């Protein structure tokens, strides 16, 4: 099944909700996850496939890692079959909440790793949260994410993308090098079939024989700062598995 694709989405349409509630994102048993993510945009999958109507996925941005590391890079002892460096997995519940299929120690910003919550790096992470709230206020005012750093000749504030891409094929990019190098959660089957023309390269990801579909990607810095050029969200609808990885240019 091939999903239709849209690019450079800057304004809301049907089936999209920006800044969904953080309190409604995770299950009660995993409330601790709210310290590690901010919710960006919720997508009712009916926009891509009518049979998926009512299944709502939320694109989330992690508050870590620092610029010199990838997510999960310094916590290898807490990885499992559903997590790896730069990869993490959730299961979507019937009420569209996320259940993290990894361990709390996957995240460095925890007491498990004796994180210093008064450190200079923590101050940088708090600035990400502040920018997130500023952009949330900006969206309420303008109806789009205002990128105040960029203005046209008339002084109009540049519109930031809500999503760089919605639907379509899984595309070859920097993050797929992890697949080629075997760096991905072992619960999944992944393969890159390269061709001379990069546009013809096929990236296949599946779980227990069922394929993942590309849902969306967006840059973290459009929403809350950070260094992620592409938050990649994939979905396997049979098991309701949501897979995230992150692309850096």
mmCIF file of C-alpha atoms in Angstrom, residues 79-180:
data_model
loop_
_atom_site.group_PDB
_atom_site.id
_atom_site.type_symbol
_atom_site.label_atom_id
_atom_site.label_comp_id
_atom_site.label_asym_id
_atom_site.label_seq_id
_atom_site.Cartn_x
_atom_site.Cartn_y
_atom_site.Cartn_z
ATOM 1 C CA UNK A 79 18.799 -0.908 25.544
ATOM 2 C CA UNK A 80 16.526 -3.785 24.599
ATOM 3 C CA UNK A 81 15.022 -5.230 21.410
ATOM 4 C CA UNK A 82 12.877 -2.112 20.946
ATOM 5 C CA UNK A 83 15.505 0.562 21.522
ATOM 6 C CA UNK A 84 18.887 1.355 20.049
ATOM 7 C CA UNK A 85 21.111 4.354 19.484
ATOM 8 C CA UNK A 86 18.904 6.956 17.781
ATOM 9 C CA UNK A 87 15.829 4.655 17.820
ATOM 10 C CA UNK A 88 12.932 4.224 20.235
ATOM 11 C CA UNK A 89 9.579 2.470 20.082
ATOM 12 C CA UNK A 90 6.076 2.969 21.444
ATOM 13 C CA UNK A 91 2.851 0.999 21.300
ATOM 14 C CA UNK A 92 -0.340 2.939 20.581
ATOM 15 C CA UNK A 93 -3.163 2.194 23.008
ATOM 16 C CA UNK A 94 -6.859 2.128 22.117
ATOM 17 C CA UNK A 95 -7.191 5.668 23.500
ATOM 18 C CA UNK A 96 -4.193 6.899 21.472
ATOM 19 C CA UNK A 97 -1.650 7.081 24.254
ATOM 20 C CA UNK A 98 1.932 5.901 23.949
ATOM 21 C CA UNK A 99 3.463 3.009 25.898
ATOM 22 C CA UNK A 100 7.252 3.153 25.738
ATOM 23 C CA UNK A 101 8.672 -0.313 25.006
ATOM 24 C CA UNK A 102 12.077 0.501 26.465
ATOM 25 C CA UNK A 103 13.528 1.112 29.903
ATOM 26 C CA UNK A 104 13.707 4.382 31.812
ATOM 27 C CA UNK A 105 17.497 4.122 31.872
ATOM 28 C CA UNK A 106 17.542 4.579 28.088
ATOM 29 C CA UNK A 107 17.341 8.299 28.832
ATOM 30 C CA UNK A 108 20.408 9.999 30.246
ATOM 31 C CA UNK A 109 18.471 12.785 32.026
ATOM 32 C CA UNK A 110 17.477 10.600 34.964
ATOM 33 C CA UNK A 111 18.565 9.979 38.521
ATOM 34 C CA UNK A 112 19.553 6.501 37.315
ATOM 35 C CA UNK A 113 22.527 8.121 35.594
ATOM 36 C CA UNK A 114 23.045 10.734 38.330
ATOM 37 C CA UNK A 115 22.117 13.532 35.950
ATOM 38 C CA UNK A 116 22.970 16.968 37.286
ATOM 39 C CA UNK A 117 19.760 18.964 36.980
ATOM 40 C CA UNK A 118 21.691 22.138 37.830
ATOM 41 C CA UNK A 119 24.233 21.658 35.055
ATOM 42 C CA UNK A 120 24.835 24.007 32.143
ATOM 43 C CA UNK A 121 23.600 21.329 29.749
ATOM 44 C CA UNK A 122 20.345 21.068 31.676
ATOM 45 C CA UNK A 123 19.936 24.827 31.305
ATOM 46 C CA UNK A 124 20.188 24.342 27.531
ATOM 47 C CA UNK A 125 17.470 21.712 27.648
ATOM 48 C CA UNK A 126 15.251 24.054 29.646
ATOM 49 C CA UNK A 127 15.766 26.687 26.946
ATOM 50 C CA UNK A 128 14.300 24.173 24.483
ATOM 51 C CA UNK A 129 11.170 23.974 26.620
ATOM 52 C CA UNK A 130 11.010 27.765 26.789
ATOM 53 C CA UNK A 131 11.263 28.049 22.993
ATOM 54 C CA UNK A 132 8.564 25.410 22.672
ATOM 55 C CA UNK A 133 6.215 27.527 24.788
ATOM 56 C CA UNK A 134 7.158 30.707 22.880
ATOM 57 C CA UNK A 135 6.350 29.066 19.566
ATOM 58 C CA UNK A 136 3.100 27.722 20.990
ATOM 59 C CA UNK A 137 2.118 31.296 21.854
ATOM 60 C CA UNK A 138 3.293 32.421 18.418
ATOM 61 C CA UNK A 139 1.090 29.862 16.710
ATOM 62 C CA UNK A 140 -1.901 31.053 18.714
ATOM 63 C CA UNK A 141 -1.173 34.604 17.534
ATOM 64 C CA UNK A 142 -0.248 34.052 13.872
ATOM 65 C CA UNK A 143 -1.815 30.709 12.955
ATOM 66 C CA UNK A 144 1.584 29.312 12.013
ATOM 67 C CA UNK A 145 4.951 28.721 13.690
ATOM 68 C CA UNK A 146 6.779 32.047 13.506
ATOM 69 C CA UNK A 147 10.466 31.778 12.701
ATOM 70 C CA UNK A 148 11.438 35.205 14.002
ATOM 71 C CA UNK A 149 15.042 34.758 12.923
ATOM 72 C CA UNK A 150 14.007 34.939 9.263
ATOM 73 C CA UNK A 151 12.054 37.757 7.621
ATOM 74 C CA UNK A 152 11.383 38.620 4.004
ATOM 75 C CA UNK A 153 12.206 41.989 2.419
ATOM 76 C CA UNK A 154 8.919 43.416 3.676
ATOM 77 C CA UNK A 155 9.710 42.362 7.222
ATOM 78 C CA UNK A 156 7.166 39.537 7.328
ATOM 79 C CA UNK A 157 8.049 36.741 9.715
ATOM 80 C CA UNK A 158 9.003 33.475 8.025
ATOM 81 C CA UNK A 159 6.614 30.550 8.436
ATOM 82 C CA UNK A 160 8.150 27.431 9.921
ATOM 83 C CA UNK A 161 7.002 24.036 8.682
ATOM 84 C CA UNK A 162 4.649 22.076 10.874
ATOM 85 C CA UNK A 163 5.694 19.007 8.899
ATOM 86 C CA UNK A 164 8.334 18.714 6.224
ATOM 87 C CA UNK A 165 6.585 15.667 4.846
ATOM 88 C CA UNK A 166 3.365 13.764 5.559
ATOM 89 C CA UNK A 167 2.915 10.286 4.100
ATOM 90 C CA UNK A 168 4.635 8.781 1.094
ATOM 91 C CA UNK A 169 7.478 6.289 0.875
ATOM 92 C CA UNK A 170 10.266 5.731 3.386
ATOM 93 C CA UNK A 171 13.086 7.695 1.794
ATOM 94 C CA UNK A 172 16.821 7.123 1.857
ATOM 95 C CA UNK A 173 18.593 9.720 4.039
ATOM 96 C CA UNK A 174 21.370 10.026 6.607
ATOM 97 C CA UNK A 175 19.380 8.063 9.199
ATOM 98 C CA UNK A 176 19.152 5.031 6.922
ATOM 99 C CA UNK A 177 22.919 4.610 7.237
ATOM 100 C CA UNK A 178 22.123 3.135 10.667
ATOM 101 C CA UNK A 179 20.050 0.475 8.922
ATOM 102 C CA UNK A 180 22.921 -0.335 6.557
#
